[in-house]
Coordinates of C-alpha atoms and ligand atoms in Angstrom, one line a residue:
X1 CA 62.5 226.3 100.7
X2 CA 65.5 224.7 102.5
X3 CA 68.8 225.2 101.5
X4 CA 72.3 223.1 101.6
X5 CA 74.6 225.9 103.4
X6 CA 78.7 225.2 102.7
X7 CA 80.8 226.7 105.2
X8 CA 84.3 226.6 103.8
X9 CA 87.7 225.9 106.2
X10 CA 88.3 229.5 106.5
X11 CA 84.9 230.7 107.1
X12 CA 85.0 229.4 111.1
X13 CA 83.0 232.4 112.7
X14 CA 79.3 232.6 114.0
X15 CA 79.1 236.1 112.2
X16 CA 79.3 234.7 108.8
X17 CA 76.9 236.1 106.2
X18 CA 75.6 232.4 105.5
X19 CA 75.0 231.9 108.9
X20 CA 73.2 235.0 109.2
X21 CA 70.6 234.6 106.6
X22 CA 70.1 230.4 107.3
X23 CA 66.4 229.3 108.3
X24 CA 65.5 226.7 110.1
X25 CA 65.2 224.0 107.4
X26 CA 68.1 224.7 105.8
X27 CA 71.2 222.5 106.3
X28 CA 75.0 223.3 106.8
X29 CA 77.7 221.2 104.9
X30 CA 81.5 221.1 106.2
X31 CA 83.5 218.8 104.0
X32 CA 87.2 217.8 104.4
X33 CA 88.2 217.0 100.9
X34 CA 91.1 216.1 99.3
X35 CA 90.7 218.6 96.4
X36 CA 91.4 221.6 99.2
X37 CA 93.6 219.7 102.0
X38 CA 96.3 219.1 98.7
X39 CA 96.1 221.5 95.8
X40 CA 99.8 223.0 97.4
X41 CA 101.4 220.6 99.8
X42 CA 99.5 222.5 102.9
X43 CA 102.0 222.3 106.1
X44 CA 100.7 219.5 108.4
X45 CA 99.7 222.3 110.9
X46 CA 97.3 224.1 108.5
X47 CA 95.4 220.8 108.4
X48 CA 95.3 220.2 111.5
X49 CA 94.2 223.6 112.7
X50 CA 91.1 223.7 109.5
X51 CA 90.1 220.2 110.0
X52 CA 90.1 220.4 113.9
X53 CA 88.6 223.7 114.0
X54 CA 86.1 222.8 111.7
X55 CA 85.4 220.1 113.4
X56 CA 84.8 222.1 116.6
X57 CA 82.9 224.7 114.8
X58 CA 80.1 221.7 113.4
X59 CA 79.8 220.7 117.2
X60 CA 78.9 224.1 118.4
X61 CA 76.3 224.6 115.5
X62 CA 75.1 221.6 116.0
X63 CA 74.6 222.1 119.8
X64 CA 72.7 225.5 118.7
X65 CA 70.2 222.9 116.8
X66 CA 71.2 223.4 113.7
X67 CA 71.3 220.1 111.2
X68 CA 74.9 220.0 110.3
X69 CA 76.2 217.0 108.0
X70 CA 79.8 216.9 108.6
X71 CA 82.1 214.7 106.0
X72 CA 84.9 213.5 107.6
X73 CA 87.9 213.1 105.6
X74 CA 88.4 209.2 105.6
X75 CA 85.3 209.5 103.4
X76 CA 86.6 209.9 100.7
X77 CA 85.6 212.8 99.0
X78 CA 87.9 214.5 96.3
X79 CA 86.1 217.7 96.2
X80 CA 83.7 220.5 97.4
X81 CA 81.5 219.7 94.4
X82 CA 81.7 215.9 95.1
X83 CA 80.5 216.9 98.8
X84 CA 77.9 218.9 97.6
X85 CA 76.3 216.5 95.3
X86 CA 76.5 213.9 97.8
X87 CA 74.9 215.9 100.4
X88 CA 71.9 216.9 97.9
X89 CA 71.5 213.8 96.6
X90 CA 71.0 212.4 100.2
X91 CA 68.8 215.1 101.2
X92 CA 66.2 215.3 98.3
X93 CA 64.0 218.1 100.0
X94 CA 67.1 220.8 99.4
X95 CA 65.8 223.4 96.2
X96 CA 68.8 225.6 96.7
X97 CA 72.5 226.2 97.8
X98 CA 73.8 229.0 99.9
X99 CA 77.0 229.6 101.1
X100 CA 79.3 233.4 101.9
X101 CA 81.9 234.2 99.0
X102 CA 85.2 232.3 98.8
X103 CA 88.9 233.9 99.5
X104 CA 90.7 232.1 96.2
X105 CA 89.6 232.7 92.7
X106 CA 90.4 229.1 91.5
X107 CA 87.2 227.6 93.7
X108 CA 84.9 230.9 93.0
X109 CA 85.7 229.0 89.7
X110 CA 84.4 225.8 90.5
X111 CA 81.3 226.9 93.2
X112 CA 79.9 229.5 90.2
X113 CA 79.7 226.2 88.3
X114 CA 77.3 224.4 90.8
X115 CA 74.6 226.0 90.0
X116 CA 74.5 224.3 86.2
X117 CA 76.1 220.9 87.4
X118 CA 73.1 220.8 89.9
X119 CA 70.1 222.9 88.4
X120 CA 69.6 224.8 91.8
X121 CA 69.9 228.2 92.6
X122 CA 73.2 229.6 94.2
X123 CA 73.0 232.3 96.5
X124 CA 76.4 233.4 97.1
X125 CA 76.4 236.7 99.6
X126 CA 79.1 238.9 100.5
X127 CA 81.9 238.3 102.4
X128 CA 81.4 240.7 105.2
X129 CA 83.9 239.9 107.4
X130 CA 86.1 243.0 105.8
X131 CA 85.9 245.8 106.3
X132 CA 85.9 247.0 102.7
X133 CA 84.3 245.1 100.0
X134 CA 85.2 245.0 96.1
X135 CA 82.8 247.7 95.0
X136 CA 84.4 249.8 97.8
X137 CA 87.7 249.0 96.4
X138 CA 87.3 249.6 93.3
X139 CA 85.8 253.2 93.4
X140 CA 88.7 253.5 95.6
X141 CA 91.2 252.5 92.9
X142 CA 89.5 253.8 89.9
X143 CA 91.6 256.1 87.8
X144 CA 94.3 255.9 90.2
X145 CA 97.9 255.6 88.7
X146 CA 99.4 253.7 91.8
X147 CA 97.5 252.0 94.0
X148 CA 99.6 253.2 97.3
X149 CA 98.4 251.8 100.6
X150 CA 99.1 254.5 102.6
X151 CA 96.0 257.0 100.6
X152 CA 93.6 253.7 101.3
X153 CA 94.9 252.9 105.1
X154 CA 93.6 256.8 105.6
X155 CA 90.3 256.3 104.5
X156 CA 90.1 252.9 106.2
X157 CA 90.7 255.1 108.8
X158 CA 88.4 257.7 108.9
X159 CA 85.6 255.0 107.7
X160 CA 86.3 252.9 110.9
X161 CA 86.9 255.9 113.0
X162 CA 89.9 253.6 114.7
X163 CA 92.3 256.1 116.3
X164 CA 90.6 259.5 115.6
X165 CA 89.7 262.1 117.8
X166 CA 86.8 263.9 117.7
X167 CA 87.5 266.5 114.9
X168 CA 88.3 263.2 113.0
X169 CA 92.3 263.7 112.6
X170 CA 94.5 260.9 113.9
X171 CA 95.3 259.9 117.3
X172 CA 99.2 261.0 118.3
X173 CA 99.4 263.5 115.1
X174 CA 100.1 261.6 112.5
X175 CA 98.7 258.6 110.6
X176 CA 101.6 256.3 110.1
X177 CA 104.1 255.5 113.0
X178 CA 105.9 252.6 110.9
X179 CA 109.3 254.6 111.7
X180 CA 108.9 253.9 114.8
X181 CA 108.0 250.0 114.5
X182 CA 111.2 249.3 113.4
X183 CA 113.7 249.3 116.4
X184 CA 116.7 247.0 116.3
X185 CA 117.0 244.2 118.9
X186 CA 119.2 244.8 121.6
X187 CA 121.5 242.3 123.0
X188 CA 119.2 241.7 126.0
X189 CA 116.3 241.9 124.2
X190 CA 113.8 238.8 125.2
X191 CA 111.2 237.7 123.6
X192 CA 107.3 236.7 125.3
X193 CA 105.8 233.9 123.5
X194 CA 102.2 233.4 122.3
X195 CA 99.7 231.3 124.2
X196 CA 99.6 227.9 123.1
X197 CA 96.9 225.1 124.0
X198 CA 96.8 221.7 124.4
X199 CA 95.2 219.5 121.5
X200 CA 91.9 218.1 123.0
X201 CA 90.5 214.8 121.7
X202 CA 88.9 216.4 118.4
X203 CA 92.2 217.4 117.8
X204 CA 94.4 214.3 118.8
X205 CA 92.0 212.5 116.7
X206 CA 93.1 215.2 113.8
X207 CA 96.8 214.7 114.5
X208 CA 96.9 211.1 113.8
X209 CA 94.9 211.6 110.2
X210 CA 97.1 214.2 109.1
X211 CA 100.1 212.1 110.0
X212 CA 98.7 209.0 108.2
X213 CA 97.1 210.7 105.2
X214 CA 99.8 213.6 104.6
X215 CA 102.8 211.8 105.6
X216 CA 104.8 214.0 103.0
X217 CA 103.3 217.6 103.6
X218 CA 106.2 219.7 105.1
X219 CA 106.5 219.8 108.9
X220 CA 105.5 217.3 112.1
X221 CA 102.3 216.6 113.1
X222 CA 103.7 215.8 116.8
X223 CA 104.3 219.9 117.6
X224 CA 100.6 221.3 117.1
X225 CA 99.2 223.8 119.8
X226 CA 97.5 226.2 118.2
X227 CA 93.9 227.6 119.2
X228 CA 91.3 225.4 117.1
X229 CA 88.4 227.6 118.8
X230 CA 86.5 230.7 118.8
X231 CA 87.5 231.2 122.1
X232 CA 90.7 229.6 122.2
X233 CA 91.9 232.3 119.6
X234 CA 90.3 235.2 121.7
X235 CA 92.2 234.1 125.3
X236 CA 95.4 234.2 122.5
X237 CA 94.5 237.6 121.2
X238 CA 93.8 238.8 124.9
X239 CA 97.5 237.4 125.7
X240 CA 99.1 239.4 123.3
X241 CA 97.3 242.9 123.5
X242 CA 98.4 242.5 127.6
X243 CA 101.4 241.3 127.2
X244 CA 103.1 241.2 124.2
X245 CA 101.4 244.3 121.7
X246 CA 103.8 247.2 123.7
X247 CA 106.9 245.6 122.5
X248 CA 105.6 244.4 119.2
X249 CA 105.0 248.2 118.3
X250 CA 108.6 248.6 119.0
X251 CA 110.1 245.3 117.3
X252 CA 108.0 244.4 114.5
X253 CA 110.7 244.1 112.5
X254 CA 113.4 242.5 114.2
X255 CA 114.7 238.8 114.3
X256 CA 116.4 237.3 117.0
X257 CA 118.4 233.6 116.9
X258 CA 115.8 231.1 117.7
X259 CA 112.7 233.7 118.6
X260 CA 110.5 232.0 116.1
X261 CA 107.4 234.6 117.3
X262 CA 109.0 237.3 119.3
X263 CA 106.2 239.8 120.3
X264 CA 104.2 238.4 117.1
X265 CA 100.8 238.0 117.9
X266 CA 100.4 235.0 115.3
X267 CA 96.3 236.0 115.4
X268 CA 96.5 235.6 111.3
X269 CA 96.4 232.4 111.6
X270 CA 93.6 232.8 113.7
X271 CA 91.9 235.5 111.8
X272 CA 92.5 234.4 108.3
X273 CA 90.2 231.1 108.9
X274 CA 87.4 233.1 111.0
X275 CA 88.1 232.0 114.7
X276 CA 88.9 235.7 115.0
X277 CA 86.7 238.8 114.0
X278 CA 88.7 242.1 112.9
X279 CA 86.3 244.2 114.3
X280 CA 86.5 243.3 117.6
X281 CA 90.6 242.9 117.1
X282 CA 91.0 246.4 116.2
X283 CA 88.6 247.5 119.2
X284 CA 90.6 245.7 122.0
X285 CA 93.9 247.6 120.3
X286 CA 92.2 251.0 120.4
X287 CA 91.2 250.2 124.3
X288 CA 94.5 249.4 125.0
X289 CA 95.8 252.5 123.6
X290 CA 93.2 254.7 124.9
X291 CA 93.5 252.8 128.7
X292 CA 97.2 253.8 127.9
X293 CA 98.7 250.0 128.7
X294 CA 100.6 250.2 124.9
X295 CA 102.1 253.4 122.9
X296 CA 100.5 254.6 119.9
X297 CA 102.9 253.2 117.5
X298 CA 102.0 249.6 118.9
X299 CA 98.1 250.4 118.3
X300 CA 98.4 252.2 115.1
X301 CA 101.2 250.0 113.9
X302 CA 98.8 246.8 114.4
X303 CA 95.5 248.1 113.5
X304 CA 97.5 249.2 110.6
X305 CA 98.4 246.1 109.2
X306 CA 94.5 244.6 109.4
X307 CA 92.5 247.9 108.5
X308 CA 95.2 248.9 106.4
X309 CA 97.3 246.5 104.3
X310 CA 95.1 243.3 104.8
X311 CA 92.2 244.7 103.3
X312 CA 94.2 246.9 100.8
X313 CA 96.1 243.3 99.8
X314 CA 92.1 241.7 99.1
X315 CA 91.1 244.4 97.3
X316 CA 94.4 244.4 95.1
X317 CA 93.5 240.4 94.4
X318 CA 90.3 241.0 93.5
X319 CA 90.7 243.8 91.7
X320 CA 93.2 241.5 89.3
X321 CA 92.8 238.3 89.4
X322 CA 93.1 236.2 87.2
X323 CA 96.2 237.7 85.2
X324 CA 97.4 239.1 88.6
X325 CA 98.7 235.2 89.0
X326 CA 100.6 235.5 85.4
X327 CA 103.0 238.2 86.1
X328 CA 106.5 238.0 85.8
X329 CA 107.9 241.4 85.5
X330 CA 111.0 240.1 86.0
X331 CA 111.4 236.6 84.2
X332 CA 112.4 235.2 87.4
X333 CA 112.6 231.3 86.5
X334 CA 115.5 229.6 88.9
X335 CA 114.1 226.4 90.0
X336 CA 113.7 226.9 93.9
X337 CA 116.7 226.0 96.0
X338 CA 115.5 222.1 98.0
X339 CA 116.2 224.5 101.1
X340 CA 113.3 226.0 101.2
X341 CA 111.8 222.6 101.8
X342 CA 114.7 221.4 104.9
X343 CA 116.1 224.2 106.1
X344 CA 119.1 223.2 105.4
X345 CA 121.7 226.1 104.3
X346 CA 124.6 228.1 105.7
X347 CA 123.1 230.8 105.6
X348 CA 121.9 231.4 109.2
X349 CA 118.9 233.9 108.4
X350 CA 118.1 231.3 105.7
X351 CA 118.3 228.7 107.8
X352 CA 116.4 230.2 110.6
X353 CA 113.4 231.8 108.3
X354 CA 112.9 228.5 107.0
X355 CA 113.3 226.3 109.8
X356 CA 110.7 228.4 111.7
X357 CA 108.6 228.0 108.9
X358 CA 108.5 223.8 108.9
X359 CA 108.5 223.7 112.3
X360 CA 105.5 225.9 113.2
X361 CA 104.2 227.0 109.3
X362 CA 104.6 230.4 110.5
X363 CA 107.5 233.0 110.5
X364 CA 106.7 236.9 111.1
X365 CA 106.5 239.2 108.3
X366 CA 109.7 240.5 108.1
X367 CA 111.3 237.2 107.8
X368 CA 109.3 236.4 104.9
X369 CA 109.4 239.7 102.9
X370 CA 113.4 240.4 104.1
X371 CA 114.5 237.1 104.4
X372 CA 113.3 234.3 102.6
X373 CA 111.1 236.8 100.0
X374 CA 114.2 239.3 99.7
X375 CA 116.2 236.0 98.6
X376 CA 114.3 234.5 96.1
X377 CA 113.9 238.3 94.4
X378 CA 117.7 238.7 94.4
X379 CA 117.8 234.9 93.0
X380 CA 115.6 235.2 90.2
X381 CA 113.9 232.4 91.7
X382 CA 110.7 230.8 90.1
X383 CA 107.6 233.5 90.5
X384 CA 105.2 230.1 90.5
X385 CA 107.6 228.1 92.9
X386 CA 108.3 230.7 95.5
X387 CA 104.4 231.5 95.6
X388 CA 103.2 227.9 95.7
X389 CA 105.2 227.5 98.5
X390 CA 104.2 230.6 100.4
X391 CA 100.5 229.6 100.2
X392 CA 101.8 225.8 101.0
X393 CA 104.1 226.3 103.9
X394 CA 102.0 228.8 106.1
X395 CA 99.3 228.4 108.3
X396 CA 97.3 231.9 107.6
X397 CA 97.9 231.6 104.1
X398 CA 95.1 231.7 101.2
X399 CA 95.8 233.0 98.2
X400 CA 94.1 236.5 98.4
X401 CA 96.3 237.2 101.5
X402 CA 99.5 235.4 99.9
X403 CA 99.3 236.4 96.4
X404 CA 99.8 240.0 96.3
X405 CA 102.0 239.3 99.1
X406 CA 104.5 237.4 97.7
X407 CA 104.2 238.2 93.8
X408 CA 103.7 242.0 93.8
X409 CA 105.9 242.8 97.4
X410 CA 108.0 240.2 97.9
X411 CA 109.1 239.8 94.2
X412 CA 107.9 242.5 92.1
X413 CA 106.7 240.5 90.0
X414 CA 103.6 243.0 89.2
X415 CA 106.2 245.6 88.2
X416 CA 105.0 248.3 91.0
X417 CA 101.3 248.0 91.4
X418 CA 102.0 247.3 95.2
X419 CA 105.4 248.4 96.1
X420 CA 107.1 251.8 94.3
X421 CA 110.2 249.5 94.4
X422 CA 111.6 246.2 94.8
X423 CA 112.1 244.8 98.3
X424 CA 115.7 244.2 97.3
X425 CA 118.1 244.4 100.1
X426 CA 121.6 243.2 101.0
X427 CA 123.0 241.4 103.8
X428 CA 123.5 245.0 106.1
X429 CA 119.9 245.5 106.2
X430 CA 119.4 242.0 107.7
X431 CA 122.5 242.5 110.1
X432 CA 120.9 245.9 111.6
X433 CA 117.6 244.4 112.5
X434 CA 118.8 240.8 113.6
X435 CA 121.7 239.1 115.3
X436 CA 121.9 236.3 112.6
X437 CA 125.0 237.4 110.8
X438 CA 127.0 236.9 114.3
X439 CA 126.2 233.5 113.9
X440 CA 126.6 233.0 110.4
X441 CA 129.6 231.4 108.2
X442 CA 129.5 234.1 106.1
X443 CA 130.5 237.3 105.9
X444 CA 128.5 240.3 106.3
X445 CA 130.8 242.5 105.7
X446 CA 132.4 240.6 102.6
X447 CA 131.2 240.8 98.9
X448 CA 134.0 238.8 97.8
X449 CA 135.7 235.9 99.2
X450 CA 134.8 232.2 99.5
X451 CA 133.3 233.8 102.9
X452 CA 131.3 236.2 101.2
X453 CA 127.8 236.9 102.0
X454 CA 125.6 236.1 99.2
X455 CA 122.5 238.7 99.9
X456 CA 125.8 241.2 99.2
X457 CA 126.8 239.4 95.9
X458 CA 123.6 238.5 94.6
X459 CA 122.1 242.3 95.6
X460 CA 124.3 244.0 93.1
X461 CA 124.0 241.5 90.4
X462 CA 120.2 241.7 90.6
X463 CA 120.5 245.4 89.6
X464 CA 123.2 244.6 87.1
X465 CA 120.8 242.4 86.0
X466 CA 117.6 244.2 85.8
X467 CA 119.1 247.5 85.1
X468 CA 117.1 247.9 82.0
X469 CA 113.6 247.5 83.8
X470 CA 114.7 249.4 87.2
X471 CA 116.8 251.5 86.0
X472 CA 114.4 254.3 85.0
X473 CA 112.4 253.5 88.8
X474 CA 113.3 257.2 90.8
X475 CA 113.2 255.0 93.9
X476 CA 116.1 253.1 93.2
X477 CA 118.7 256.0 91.7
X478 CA 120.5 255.7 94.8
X479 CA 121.1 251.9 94.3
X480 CA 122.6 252.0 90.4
X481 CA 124.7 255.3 91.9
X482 CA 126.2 253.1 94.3
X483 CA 126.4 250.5 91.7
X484 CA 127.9 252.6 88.8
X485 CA 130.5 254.3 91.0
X486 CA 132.3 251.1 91.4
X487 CA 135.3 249.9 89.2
X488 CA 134.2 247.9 86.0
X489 CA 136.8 245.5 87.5
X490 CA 135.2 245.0 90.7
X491 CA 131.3 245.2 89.1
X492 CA 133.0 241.9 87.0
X493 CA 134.2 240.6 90.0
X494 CA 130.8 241.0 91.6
X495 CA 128.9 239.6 88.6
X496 CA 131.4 236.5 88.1
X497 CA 130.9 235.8 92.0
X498 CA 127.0 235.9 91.9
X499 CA 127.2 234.0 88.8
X500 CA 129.7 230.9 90.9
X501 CA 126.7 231.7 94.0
X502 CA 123.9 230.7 91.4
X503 CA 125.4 228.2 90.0
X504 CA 125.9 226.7 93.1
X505 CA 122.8 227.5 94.7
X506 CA 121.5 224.5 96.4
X507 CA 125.0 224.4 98.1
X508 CA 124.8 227.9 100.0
Ligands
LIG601 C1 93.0 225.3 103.1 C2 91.8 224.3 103.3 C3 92.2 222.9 103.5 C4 93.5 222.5 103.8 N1 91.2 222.0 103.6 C5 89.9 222.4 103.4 C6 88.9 221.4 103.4 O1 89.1 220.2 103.5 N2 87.6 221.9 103.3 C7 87.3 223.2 103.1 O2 86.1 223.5 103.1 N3 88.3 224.1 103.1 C8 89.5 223.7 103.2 N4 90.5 224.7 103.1 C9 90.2 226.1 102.9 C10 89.8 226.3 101.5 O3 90.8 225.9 100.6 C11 89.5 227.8 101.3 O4 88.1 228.0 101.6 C12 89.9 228.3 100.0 O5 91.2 228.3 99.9 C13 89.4 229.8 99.8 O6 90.0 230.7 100.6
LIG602 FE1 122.3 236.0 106.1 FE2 124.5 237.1 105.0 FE3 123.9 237.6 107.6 FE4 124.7 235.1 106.8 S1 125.9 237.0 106.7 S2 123.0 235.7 108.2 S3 123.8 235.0 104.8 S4 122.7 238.2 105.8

């Protein structure tokens, strides 16, 4: 019986479980459709890269001799279901539809629908490119109180064997090496960019539809050079285990003026749409470590964040979805500042977070949990808003990766299930891991003044503010110490300072 096979954007590898199981009669759909390309104002890059790469991907399965139909988007169609029901109805002989597991609960929605709209059977296999599946996670999180990374990263560990020895204890002594990821940037301190490619025709061709159709999706389409390949994104992984991973363990959380990447390896933008496999990531990490070419906090520190808190991050999505989307812990409703769409502030880490971001839909992690994440939590800003644009603005973003990301972490808006406390820091922590505040009109140091700088003023009023849900959170005594051991005079002054700062917003 042959079988219509959809292979979504982000499903780009040759060891996908639909690809696996297809026979020879079956066909493979690859549709760019409106519904997908615009349901957040996607960055022009993050088109680019899916349709391009897509595009490459049909060609290669197609020169394996598979029959491929391949719906450009100039065709017209609005959605995944208007793809499929054109490719059935033009292929008659098709009794059944096949396809791996989505990443966004919104279109598991509409595929689990297909098989009613279209009285065919709908296979719908696992998604096996994690490591950990849902069943996994949830015997993992069942009758747990907190669901702490840290407890699942460990038996990630031990289930993958990555950086064990052979009584099965950790490589180096220890599990975590996080305190020593977290150096701040010397003076000196230069960064070695990732590899970047030239756009081929299929991609050139790419370039000028996004610019026509998607004219006013943040960013340029001129700037593209991402990998759109298989290989492409390998030589880029390569690139960065030799030259950029021993530094990266060292700096993963610094920020330097106009280092847009640093030692980042950028591969989740790589990864998160398939042209990368995790396995065989975490394998070249290990080998570097064990060939001793990088230190073990760079290897554990990066096979930490995929075997660890990617696939702790799924499993927290799917474990709670859908009312996961609807928290708001902290009725955080300030309409987003129209900076976060130009870049266009004072405030220098602000400014250069965010003008990373629309120039390459990427910033690293720390920028978007300390900076522009750590801002909008201190702001109140709009749970909805700030997470819309997240999952808008950034090239590795779906919303299982950006959800939990930016709701529960960033803003806390899941009142603890992924962080023991808010991510709430003032402007010191920014000025010890980058050199921003030297080149800033505010002041660092100030938490009054017209100078003053408002991740100080708005720090304090957020716990003034949320005192009577934080306040009881042991992880943050330290904070409403600090807090209540200042004058009521100078709390007031704080709180009518934050209060001119928010009214003012858009003008920071
Ligand atoms: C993100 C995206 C975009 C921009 N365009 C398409 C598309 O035209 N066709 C497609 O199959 N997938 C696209 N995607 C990726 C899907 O939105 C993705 O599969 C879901 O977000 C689930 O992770
Ligand atoms: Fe950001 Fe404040 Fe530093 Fe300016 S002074 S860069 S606003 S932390």
């Amino acid at each position: 019986m042959a079988r219509l096979i959809v292979i979504l954007g982000d499903q780009l590898s040759p060891a996908l479980s639909a690809l696996r199981e297809a026979d020879k009669d079956d066909i493979f759909l690859l549709a760019e459709v409106k519904q997908e390309a615009s349901y957040v104002k996607h960055h022009k890059h993050k088109i680019i890269l899916l349709f391009s790469a897509m595009r490459h991907f049909a060609e290669v399965l197609r020169q394996q001799d598979n029959k491929v139909i391949y719906l450009k988007y100039q065709q017209g169609f609005s959605s995944l279901t208007a793809a499929v029901k054109h490719s059935l109805k033009q292929h008659p002989q098709l009794k059944g539809i096949m396809l791996t597991e989505c990443g966004e609960y919104r279109l598991k929605q509409e595929i689990a629908s297909w098989q009613q709209t279209f009285q065919l059977p709908l296979d719908m296999l696992e998604d096996d490119r994690f490591l950990c599946n849902a069943t996994m996670f949830s015997k993992w999180a069942d009758g747990r109180k907190q669901l702490r990374m840290e407890y699942f990263y460990r038996e990630m560990r031990r289930y993958t064997g990555l950086l064990l020895d052979n009584k099965k204890q950790p490589l180096g002594g220890q599990w975590n090496f996080d305190k020593a990821n977290r150096k701040a940037p010397p003076a000196d301190l230069k960064a070695v960019a990732p590899l970047q490619f030239k756009p081929d025709e299929i991609t050139a061709e790419v370039i000028e539809l996004v610019a026509e159709h998607f004219a006013d999706h943040p960013g340029s389409a001129d700037n593209f050079c991402y990998a759109v390949t298989g290989k492409q994104a390998r030589q880029a992984f390569n690139h960065f285990v030799s030259e950029q991973l021993g530094k990266f363990g060292d700096y993963q959380d610094a920020m330097v003026l106009d280092q847009p990447f640093l030692f980042h390896s950028i591969c989740s933008i790589y990864l998160n749409c398939g042209l990368l496999d995790v396995r065989w990531m975490c394998q070249k990490v290990e080998a570097a470590y064990k060939q001793q070419k990088v230190a073990i906090n760079a290897a554990e520190g990066f096979i930490r964040q995929l075997i660890g808190w990617r696939e702790y991050i799924r499993g927290v999505y799917w474990l709670l979805m859908p009312d996961y989307k609807t928290r708001n812990f902290l009725n955080a409703e300030r309409p987003l500042p129209g900076y976060y769409w130009h870049g266009d502030t004072k405030m220098r880490c602000m400014q250069q977070a965010i003008s990373h971001t629309l120039t390459h839909a990427y910033s690293h992690h720390i920028q978007r949990l300390m900076i522009t994440g750590n801002f909008a939590l201190l702001a109140g800003l709009d749970v909805t808003e700030v997470t819309d644009w997240y999952l808008a603005v950034y090239a590795d973003a779906y919303e299982w990766v950006e959800l939990p990301n930016t709701l529960g972490m960033a803003l806390y808006a899941d009142d603890g299930v992924l962080a023991s406390k808010p991510y709430a820091a003032s402007g010191a922590y920014i000025n010890r891991m980058s050199n921003y505040c030297q080149h800033c009109q505010y002041k660092v140091k100030d938490s009054s003044g017209d100078d003053a700088c408002p991740f100080n003023v708005l720090y304090w009023d957020f716990l003034a503010r949320n005192e009577q849900k934080l306040g009881g959170n042991a992880r943050m005594q330290l904070a409403y110490k600090n807090w209540h051991n200042k004058e009521p005079a100078q709390q007031q002054a704080l709180r009518d300072k934050a209060a001119d700062y928010l009214i003012k917003l858009e003008q920071l």
